[in-house]
PDB file of C-alpha atoms and ligand atoms in Angstrom:
ATOM      1  CA  UNK A   9     -18.442  -7.223  27.134  1.00 94.00           C
ATOM      2  CA  UNK A  10     -18.476  -6.940  23.329  1.00 98.00           C
ATOM      3  CA  UNK A  11     -16.036  -8.821  21.124  1.00 98.00           C
ATOM      4  CA  UNK A  12     -14.261  -6.868  18.401  1.00 98.00           C
ATOM      5  CA  UNK A  13     -12.395  -8.574  15.584  1.00 98.00           C
ATOM      6  CA  UNK A  14     -10.098  -6.307  13.563  1.00 98.00           C
ATOM      7  CA  UNK A  15      -8.953  -7.135  10.027  1.00 98.00           C
ATOM      8  CA  UNK A  16      -5.753  -5.621   8.645  1.00 98.00           C
ATOM      9  CA  UNK A  17      -3.516  -5.997   5.614  1.00 97.00           C
ATOM     10  CA  UNK A  18      -0.449  -3.982   6.542  1.00 97.00           C
ATOM     11  CA  UNK A  19       0.779  -1.293   8.901  1.00 96.00           C
ATOM     12  CA  UNK A  20      -2.244  -1.410  11.170  1.00 98.00           C
ATOM     13  CA  UNK A  21      -2.006   2.083  12.619  1.00 98.00           C
ATOM     14  CA  UNK A  22      -5.803   2.382  12.839  1.00 98.00           C
ATOM     15  CA  UNK A  23      -5.974  -0.991  14.593  1.00 98.00           C
ATOM     16  CA  UNK A  24      -3.334   0.263  17.013  1.00 98.00           C
ATOM     17  CA  UNK A  25      -5.366   3.410  17.743  1.00 98.00           C
ATOM     18  CA  UNK A  26      -8.441   1.276  18.467  1.00 98.00           C
ATOM     19  CA  UNK A  27      -6.526  -1.161  20.689  1.00 98.00           C
ATOM     20  CA  UNK A  28      -5.063   1.715  22.714  1.00 98.00           C
ATOM     21  CA  UNK A  29      -8.387   3.542  23.072  1.00 98.00           C
ATOM     22  CA  UNK A  30     -10.193   0.355  24.104  1.00 98.00           C
ATOM     23  CA  UNK A  31      -7.655  -0.170  26.896  1.00 97.00           C
ATOM     24  CA  UNK A  32      -7.158   3.442  28.033  1.00 98.00           C
ATOM     25  CA  UNK A  33     -10.832   4.354  27.961  1.00 98.00           C
ATOM     26  CA  UNK A  34     -11.883   1.000  29.468  1.00 96.00           C
ATOM     27  CA  UNK A  35     -14.531   0.249  26.851  1.00 98.00           C
ATOM     28  CA  UNK A  36     -17.020  -2.503  27.560  1.00 97.00           C
ATOM     29  CA  UNK A  37     -15.254  -4.465  24.840  1.00 98.00           C
ATOM     30  CA  UNK A  38     -12.223  -6.589  24.156  1.00 98.00           C
ATOM     31  CA  UNK A  39     -10.187  -7.008  21.014  1.00 98.00           C
ATOM     32  CA  UNK A  40     -10.867 -10.719  20.497  1.00 98.00           C
ATOM     33  CA  UNK A  41      -8.535 -11.063  17.530  1.00 98.00           C
ATOM     34  CA  UNK A  42      -6.547  -9.262  14.856  1.00 98.00           C
ATOM     35  CA  UNK A  43      -6.634 -11.137  11.553  1.00 98.00           C
ATOM     36  CA  UNK A  44      -4.532 -10.383   8.472  1.00 98.00           C
ATOM     37  CA  UNK A  45      -4.725 -11.607   4.901  1.00 98.00           C
ATOM     38  CA  UNK A  46      -0.952 -11.264   4.586  1.00 97.00           C
ATOM     39  CA  UNK A  47       1.592 -13.033   6.795  1.00 97.00           C
ATOM     40  CA  UNK A  48       3.888  -9.988   6.576  1.00 97.00           C
ATOM     41  CA  UNK A  49       1.279  -7.500   7.838  1.00 98.00           C
ATOM     42  CA  UNK A  50       3.325  -5.319  10.187  1.00 97.00           C
ATOM     43  CA  UNK A  51       0.420  -4.728  12.566  1.00 98.00           C
ATOM     44  CA  UNK A  52       0.359  -8.371  13.655  1.00 98.00           C
ATOM     45  CA  UNK A  53       3.437  -7.837  15.836  1.00 98.00           C
ATOM     46  CA  UNK A  54       1.817  -4.964  17.734  1.00 98.00           C
ATOM     47  CA  UNK A  55      -1.327  -7.022  18.347  1.00 98.00           C
ATOM     48  CA  UNK A  56       0.616 -10.070  19.538  1.00 98.00           C
ATOM     49  CA  UNK A  57       2.790  -7.974  21.831  1.00 98.00           C
ATOM     50  CA  UNK A  58      -0.407  -6.630  23.401  1.00 97.00           C
ATOM     51  CA  UNK A  59      -1.622 -10.125  24.179  1.00 97.00           C
ATOM     52  CA  UNK A  60      -4.220 -10.174  21.403  1.00 98.00           C
ATOM     53  CA  UNK A  61      -4.903 -13.383  19.473  1.00 98.00           C
ATOM     54  CA  UNK A  62      -3.682 -13.083  15.890  1.00 98.00           C
ATOM     55  CA  UNK A  63      -4.349 -15.148  12.789  1.00 98.00           C
ATOM     56  CA  UNK A  64      -3.401 -15.064   9.125  1.00 98.00           C
ATOM     57  CA  UNK A  65      -5.738 -16.169   6.371  1.00 98.00           C
ATOM     58  CA  UNK A  66      -3.537 -15.744   3.317  1.00 98.00           C
ATOM     59  CA  UNK A  67      -5.697 -14.941   0.304  1.00 97.00           C
ATOM     60  CA  UNK A  68      -3.009 -16.312  -2.026  1.00 96.00           C
ATOM     61  CA  UNK A  69      -3.708 -19.811  -0.709  1.00 97.00           C
ATOM     62  CA  UNK A  70      -7.250 -19.812  -2.102  1.00 97.00           C
ATOM     63  CA  UNK A  71      -8.399 -20.293  -5.684  1.00 97.00           C
ATOM     64  CA  UNK A  72     -11.112 -17.626  -5.611  1.00 96.00           C
ATOM     65  CA  UNK A  73     -12.728 -14.913  -3.527  1.00 96.00           C
ATOM     66  CA  UNK A  74     -15.590 -17.134  -2.362  1.00 97.00           C
ATOM     67  CA  UNK A  75     -13.333 -19.779  -0.815  1.00 98.00           C
ATOM     68  CA  UNK A  76     -11.095 -17.146   0.798  1.00 98.00           C
ATOM     69  CA  UNK A  77     -14.088 -15.320   2.255  1.00 98.00           C
ATOM     70  CA  UNK A  78     -15.562 -18.577   3.579  1.00 98.00           C
ATOM     71  CA  UNK A  79     -12.304 -19.469   5.331  1.00 98.00           C
ATOM     72  CA  UNK A  80     -11.957 -15.935   6.689  1.00 98.00           C
ATOM     73  CA  UNK A  81     -15.529 -15.952   8.034  1.00 98.00           C
ATOM     74  CA  UNK A  82     -14.854 -19.227   9.818  1.00 98.00           C
ATOM     75  CA  UNK A  83     -11.828 -17.773  11.608  1.00 98.00           C
ATOM     76  CA  UNK A  84     -13.672 -14.546  12.440  1.00 98.00           C
ATOM     77  CA  UNK A  85     -16.739 -16.368  13.746  1.00 98.00           C
ATOM     78  CA  UNK A  86     -14.535 -18.506  15.977  1.00 98.00           C
ATOM     79  CA  UNK A  87     -14.120 -15.306  18.007  1.00 98.00           C
ATOM     80  CA  UNK A  88     -17.879 -14.619  18.248  1.00 98.00           C
ATOM     81  CA  UNK A  89     -17.608 -11.001  17.093  1.00 98.00           C
ATOM     82  CA  UNK A  90     -20.173  -8.341  17.908  1.00 98.00           C
ATOM     83  CA  UNK A  91     -18.384  -6.067  15.444  1.00 98.00           C
ATOM     84  CA  UNK A  92     -15.910  -6.710  12.632  1.00 98.00           C
ATOM     85  CA  UNK A  93     -13.629  -3.716  12.094  1.00 98.00           C
ATOM     86  CA  UNK A  94     -11.899  -3.353   8.724  1.00 98.00           C
ATOM     87  CA  UNK A  95      -8.760  -1.299   9.300  1.00 98.00           C
ATOM     88  CA  UNK A  96      -6.734  -1.048   6.115  1.00 96.00           C
ATOM     89  CA  UNK A  97      -8.009  -4.454   4.984  1.00 97.00           C
ATOM     90  CA  UNK A  98      -7.233  -4.398   1.287  1.00 95.00           C
ATOM     91  CA  UNK A  99      -9.535  -7.074  -0.092  1.00 93.00           C
ATOM     92  CA  UNK A 100     -12.765  -6.782  -2.045  1.00 93.00           C
ATOM     93  CA  UNK A 101     -15.313  -8.884  -0.167  1.00 96.00           C
ATOM     94  CA  UNK A 102     -18.055 -11.073  -1.638  1.00 97.00           C
ATOM     95  CA  UNK A 103     -21.696 -10.190  -1.199  1.00 97.00           C
ATOM     96  CA  UNK A 104     -22.426 -13.257   0.935  1.00 97.00           C
ATOM     97  CA  UNK A 105     -19.552 -12.398   3.282  1.00 98.00           C
ATOM     98  CA  UNK A 106     -20.783  -8.802   3.607  1.00 98.00           C
ATOM     99  CA  UNK A 107     -24.383  -9.930   4.121  1.00 97.00           C
ATOM    100  CA  UNK A 108     -23.291 -12.300   6.883  1.00 98.00           C
ATOM    101  CA  UNK A 109     -21.936  -9.297   8.829  1.00 98.00           C
ATOM    102  CA  UNK A 110     -24.703  -6.884   7.860  1.00 97.00           C
ATOM    103  CA  UNK A 111     -24.998  -4.090  10.443  1.00 97.00           C
ATOM    104  CA  UNK A 112     -21.986  -5.391  12.356  1.00 98.00           C
ATOM    105  CA  UNK A 113     -19.041  -4.585  10.086  1.00 98.00           C
ATOM    106  CA  UNK A 114     -17.452  -1.156   9.648  1.00 98.00           C
ATOM    107  CA  UNK A 115     -14.673   0.203   7.447  1.00 98.00           C
ATOM    108  CA  UNK A 116     -12.576   3.347   7.245  1.00 98.00           C
ATOM    109  CA  UNK A 117     -11.950   4.840   3.834  1.00 98.00           C
ATOM    110  CA  UNK A 118      -9.580   7.752   3.223  1.00 98.00           C
ATOM    111  CA  UNK A 119     -11.964  10.080   1.384  1.00 98.00           C
ATOM    112  CA  UNK A 120     -15.157  11.976   1.965  1.00 98.00           C
ATOM    113  CA  UNK A 121     -17.462   9.293   0.562  1.00 98.00           C
ATOM    114  CA  UNK A 122     -19.286   9.086  -1.753  1.00 97.00           C
ATOM    115  CA  UNK A 123     -16.403  10.921  -3.429  1.00 98.00           C
ATOM    116  CA  UNK A 124     -13.392   8.848  -4.431  1.00 98.00           C
ATOM    117  CA  UNK A 125     -14.115   5.210  -3.659  1.00 96.00           C
ATOM    118  CA  UNK A 126     -11.272   2.827  -4.511  1.00 95.00           C
ATOM    119  CA  UNK A 127      -7.533   3.471  -4.426  1.00 95.00           C
ATOM    120  CA  UNK A 128      -5.255   6.540  -4.644  1.00 97.00           C
ATOM    121  CA  UNK A 129      -7.889   8.702  -2.996  1.00 98.00           C
ATOM    122  CA  UNK A 130      -5.459  11.453  -1.953  1.00 98.00           C
ATOM    123  CA  UNK A 131      -4.142  11.884  -5.486  1.00 98.00           C
ATOM    124  CA  UNK A 132      -7.713  11.855  -6.791  1.00 98.00           C
ATOM    125  CA  UNK A 133      -8.633  14.682  -4.412  1.00 98.00           C
ATOM    126  CA  UNK A 134      -5.566  16.695  -5.484  1.00 98.00           C
ATOM    127  CA  UNK A 135      -6.268  16.099  -9.174  1.00 98.00           C
ATOM    128  CA  UNK A 136      -9.890  17.197  -8.735  1.00 98.00           C
ATOM    129  CA  UNK A 137      -8.733  20.460  -7.123  1.00 98.00           C
ATOM    130  CA  UNK A 138     -10.605  19.746  -3.891  1.00 98.00           C
ATOM    131  CA  UNK A 139     -10.089  22.337  -1.150  1.00 97.00           C
ATOM    132  CA  UNK A 140     -10.987  19.843   1.555  1.00 98.00           C
ATOM    133  CA  UNK A 141     -10.445  16.102   1.844  1.00 98.00           C
ATOM    134  CA  UNK A 142     -10.884  13.572   4.631  1.00 98.00           C
ATOM    135  CA  UNK A 143     -11.937  10.123   5.725  1.00 98.00           C
ATOM    136  CA  UNK A 144     -15.165   8.225   6.331  1.00 98.00           C
ATOM    137  CA  UNK A 145     -16.180   5.486   8.754  1.00 98.00           C
ATOM    138  CA  UNK A 146     -19.114   3.551   7.333  1.00 98.00           C
ATOM    139  CA  UNK A 147     -21.041   0.343   7.733  1.00 98.00           C
ATOM    140  CA  UNK A 148     -20.024  -2.080   5.010  1.00 98.00           C
ATOM    141  CA  UNK A 149     -22.438  -2.968   2.208  1.00 97.00           C
ATOM    142  CA  UNK A 150     -21.782  -5.120  -0.857  1.00 94.00           C
ATOM    143  CA  UNK A 151     -20.898  -2.006  -2.903  1.00 93.00           C
ATOM    144  CA  UNK A 152     -17.191  -1.209  -2.497  1.00 91.00           C
ATOM    145  CA  UNK A 153     -16.479   1.800  -0.267  1.00 93.00           C
ATOM    146  CA  UNK A 154     -20.138   2.532   0.214  1.00 93.00           C
ATOM    147  CA  UNK A 155     -22.558   2.259   3.089  1.00 97.00           C
ATOM    148  CA  UNK A 156     -24.264   4.150   5.905  1.00 98.00           C
ATOM    149  CA  UNK A 157     -21.887   6.834   7.181  1.00 98.00           C
ATOM    150  CA  UNK A 158     -21.021   6.763  10.892  1.00 98.00           C
ATOM    151  CA  UNK A 159     -18.516   9.633  10.933  1.00 98.00           C
ATOM    152  CA  UNK A 160     -16.432  11.820   8.639  1.00 98.00           C
ATOM    153  CA  UNK A 161     -13.299  13.852   9.170  1.00 98.00           C
ATOM    154  CA  UNK A 162     -12.354  16.891   7.116  1.00 98.00           C
ATOM    155  CA  UNK A 163      -8.918  18.412   6.529  1.00 98.00           C
ATOM    156  CA  UNK A 164      -7.821  21.325   4.339  1.00 98.00           C
ATOM    157  CA  UNK A 165      -5.942  20.696   1.108  1.00 97.00           C
ATOM    158  CA  UNK A 166      -2.970  23.062   1.093  1.00 96.00           C
ATOM    159  CA  UNK A 167      -1.019  24.594  -1.753  1.00 94.00           C
ATOM    160  CA  UNK A 168       2.056  22.445  -2.223  1.00 95.00           C
ATOM    161  CA  UNK A 169       0.472  19.274  -0.865  1.00 97.00           C
ATOM    162  CA  UNK A 170       1.425  16.048  -2.526  1.00 98.00           C
ATOM    163  CA  UNK A 171      -0.453  12.789  -1.964  1.00 98.00           C
ATOM    164  CA  UNK A 172       1.858  11.752   0.879  1.00 98.00           C
ATOM    165  CA  UNK A 173       1.456  15.039   2.783  1.00 97.00           C
ATOM    166  CA  UNK A 174      -2.286  14.945   2.362  1.00 98.00           C
ATOM    167  CA  UNK A 175      -2.466  11.264   3.385  1.00 98.00           C
ATOM    168  CA  UNK A 176      -0.511  12.009   6.566  1.00 97.00           C
ATOM    169  CA  UNK A 177      -2.900  14.822   7.510  1.00 97.00           C
ATOM    170  CA  UNK A 178      -5.931  12.596   6.876  1.00 98.00           C
ATOM    171  CA  UNK A 179      -4.388   9.660   8.772  1.00 98.00           C
ATOM    172  CA  UNK A 180      -4.097  11.765  11.939  1.00 97.00           C
ATOM    173  CA  UNK A 181      -7.850  12.281  11.807  1.00 98.00           C
ATOM    174  CA  UNK A 182      -8.462   8.573  11.180  1.00 98.00           C
ATOM    175  CA  UNK A 183      -6.667   7.783  14.429  1.00 98.00           C
ATOM    176  CA  UNK A 184      -8.977  10.162  16.312  1.00 98.00           C
ATOM    177  CA  UNK A 185     -12.192   9.290  14.537  1.00 98.00           C
ATOM    178  CA  UNK A 186     -12.120   5.505  14.128  1.00 98.00           C
ATOM    179  CA  UNK A 187     -11.750   4.644  17.829  1.00 98.00           C
ATOM    180  CA  UNK A 188     -14.515   7.112  18.614  1.00 98.00           C
ATOM    181  CA  UNK A 189     -16.867   5.561  16.047  1.00 98.00           C
ATOM    182  CA  UNK A 190     -16.147   2.012  17.236  1.00 98.00           C
ATOM    183  CA  UNK A 191     -16.745   3.105  20.795  1.00 98.00           C
ATOM    184  CA  UNK A 192     -20.176   4.442  19.795  1.00 98.00           C
ATOM    185  CA  UNK A 193     -21.020   0.979  18.477  1.00 98.00           C
ATOM    186  CA  UNK A 194     -19.738  -0.661  21.654  1.00 98.00           C
ATOM    187  CA  UNK A 195     -21.900   1.680  23.705  1.00 98.00           C
ATOM    188  CA  UNK A 196     -24.951   0.685  21.655  1.00 98.00           C
ATOM    189  CA  UNK A 197     -25.460   4.261  20.492  1.00 98.00           C
ATOM    190  CA  UNK A 198     -25.686   3.700  16.729  1.00 98.00           C
ATOM    191  CA  UNK A 199     -28.958   2.996  14.945  1.00 98.00           C
ATOM    192  CA  UNK A 200     -29.270   2.253  11.244  1.00 96.00           C
ATOM    193  CA  UNK A 201     -32.173   3.616   9.248  1.00 93.00           C
ATOM    194  CA  UNK A 202     -31.631   2.899   5.562  1.00 91.00           C
ATOM    195  CA  UNK A 203     -28.593   4.936   4.524  1.00 94.00           C
ATOM    196  CA  UNK A 204     -28.616   6.984   7.707  1.00 97.00           C
ATOM    197  CA  UNK A 205     -26.884   6.356  10.978  1.00 98.00           C
ATOM    198  CA  UNK A 206     -28.260   7.999  14.086  1.00 97.00           C
ATOM    199  CA  UNK A 207     -26.102   8.529  17.157  1.00 98.00           C
ATOM    200  CA  UNK A 208     -27.879   8.736  20.527  1.00 98.00           C
ATOM    201  CA  UNK A 209     -27.282  10.837  22.502  1.00 98.00           C
ATOM    202  CA  UNK A 210     -26.210  13.050  19.622  1.00 97.00           C
ATOM    203  CA  UNK A 211     -22.738  14.504  19.277  1.00 96.00           C
ATOM    204  CA  UNK A 212     -20.889  15.691  16.181  1.00 97.00           C
ATOM    205  CA  UNK A 213     -20.374  12.804  13.780  1.00 97.00           C
ATOM    206  CA  UNK A 214     -17.614  14.776  12.088  1.00 97.00           C
ATOM    207  CA  UNK A 215     -14.225  16.120  12.920  1.00 96.00           C
ATOM    208  CA  UNK A 216     -12.477  19.188  11.473  1.00 95.00           C
ATOM    209  CA  UNK A 217      -8.731  19.081  11.693  1.00 92.00           C
ATOM    210  CA  UNK A 218      -6.374  21.806  10.514  1.00 90.00           C
ATOM    211  CA  UNK A 219      -2.832  21.143  11.658  1.00 83.00           C
ATOM    212  CA  UNK A 220      -1.625  24.568  10.491  1.00 78.00           C
ATOM    213  CA  UNK A 221      -3.218  25.871  13.687  1.00 61.00           C
ATOM    214  CA  UNK A 222      -4.139  24.092  16.872  1.00 51.00           C
ATOM    215  CA  UNK A 223      -6.248  21.009  16.194  1.00 47.00           C
ATOM    216  CA  UNK A 224      -9.873  21.904  16.616  1.00 48.00           C
ATOM    217  CA  UNK A 225     -13.338  20.569  16.250  1.00 48.00           C
ATOM    218  CA  UNK A 226     -16.253  22.641  15.117  1.00 46.00           C
ATOM    219  CA  UNK A 227     -19.658  22.337  16.662  1.00 38.00           C
TER     220      UNK A 227
HETATM  221  C1  GRF B 312      -5.844   4.010   6.026  1.00 82.24           C
HETATM  222  O1  GRF B 312      -5.602   5.210   5.351  1.00 82.24           O
HETATM  223  C2  GRF B 312      -7.270   3.575   5.836  1.00 82.24           C
HETATM  224  O2  GRF B 312      -8.168   4.636   5.721  1.00 82.24           O
HETATM  225  C3  GRF B 312      -7.212   2.828   4.531  1.00 82.24           C
HETATM  226  O3  GRF B 312      -5.980   2.167   4.545  1.00 82.24           O
HETATM  227  C4  GRF B 312      -5.074   2.848   5.413  1.00 82.24           C
HETATM  228  C5  GRF B 312      -4.654   1.839   6.437  1.00 82.24           C
HETATM  229  O4  GRF B 312      -3.654   2.303   7.281  1.00 82.24           O
HETATM  230  N1  GRF B 312      -8.360   1.968   4.404  1.00 82.24           N
HETATM  231  P1  GRF B 312      -3.292   1.475   8.586  1.00 82.24           P
HETATM  232  O5  GRF B 312      -2.982   0.040   8.141  1.00 82.24           O
HETATM  233  O6  GRF B 312      -4.451   1.539   9.520  1.00 82.24           O
HETATM  234  O7  GRF B 312      -2.064   2.137   9.136  1.00 82.24           O
END
């Protein structure tokens, strides 16, 4: 049974998707804890109501990133995680924190990395005139929004889209893709080779989603 620790900062809809999939699909894993860096993170209530241990490590109580990260690592490690799952966790992490969880920490970022790291990714994609946009699940490295790619989802950019419409379309794919990617880790199917992630046995590590028609996946 693998222990998953999920870090959130707000709404926690990706965390919720992972919690539900873990239960419904009877993964060989348990959600050991959901930890937030903000006491008002809305997702904490969902986790608690599902019987999951919750904790808050409020970054505003610490003088610098290093002391916050050290305190956070202590709380995380108290749950003996096999995998740390960043799900809308809006903090830049120090190199020593990232190194401590090397190969066992994943993140979801709402763009087709390496395009558009950082914030306001949907607006960036619109401003660049992209015809497609999406999200990426990746192993975390010390470089922000960078690291070996586990899975990517692709959606069309439509005439008339604003950032909110595009974000909503991408978020639907995040809720499908992130649980799937975490499950691959739980099943011991992911291998890291430099920047590349191999999935064994192979299946598409991408997801096409066009909600103007029926949702579909290419092959
Ligand atoms: C998602 O779009 C995720 O890709 C990004 O932050 C958002 C978090 O949403 N990192 P939620 O808290 O999972 O609802």
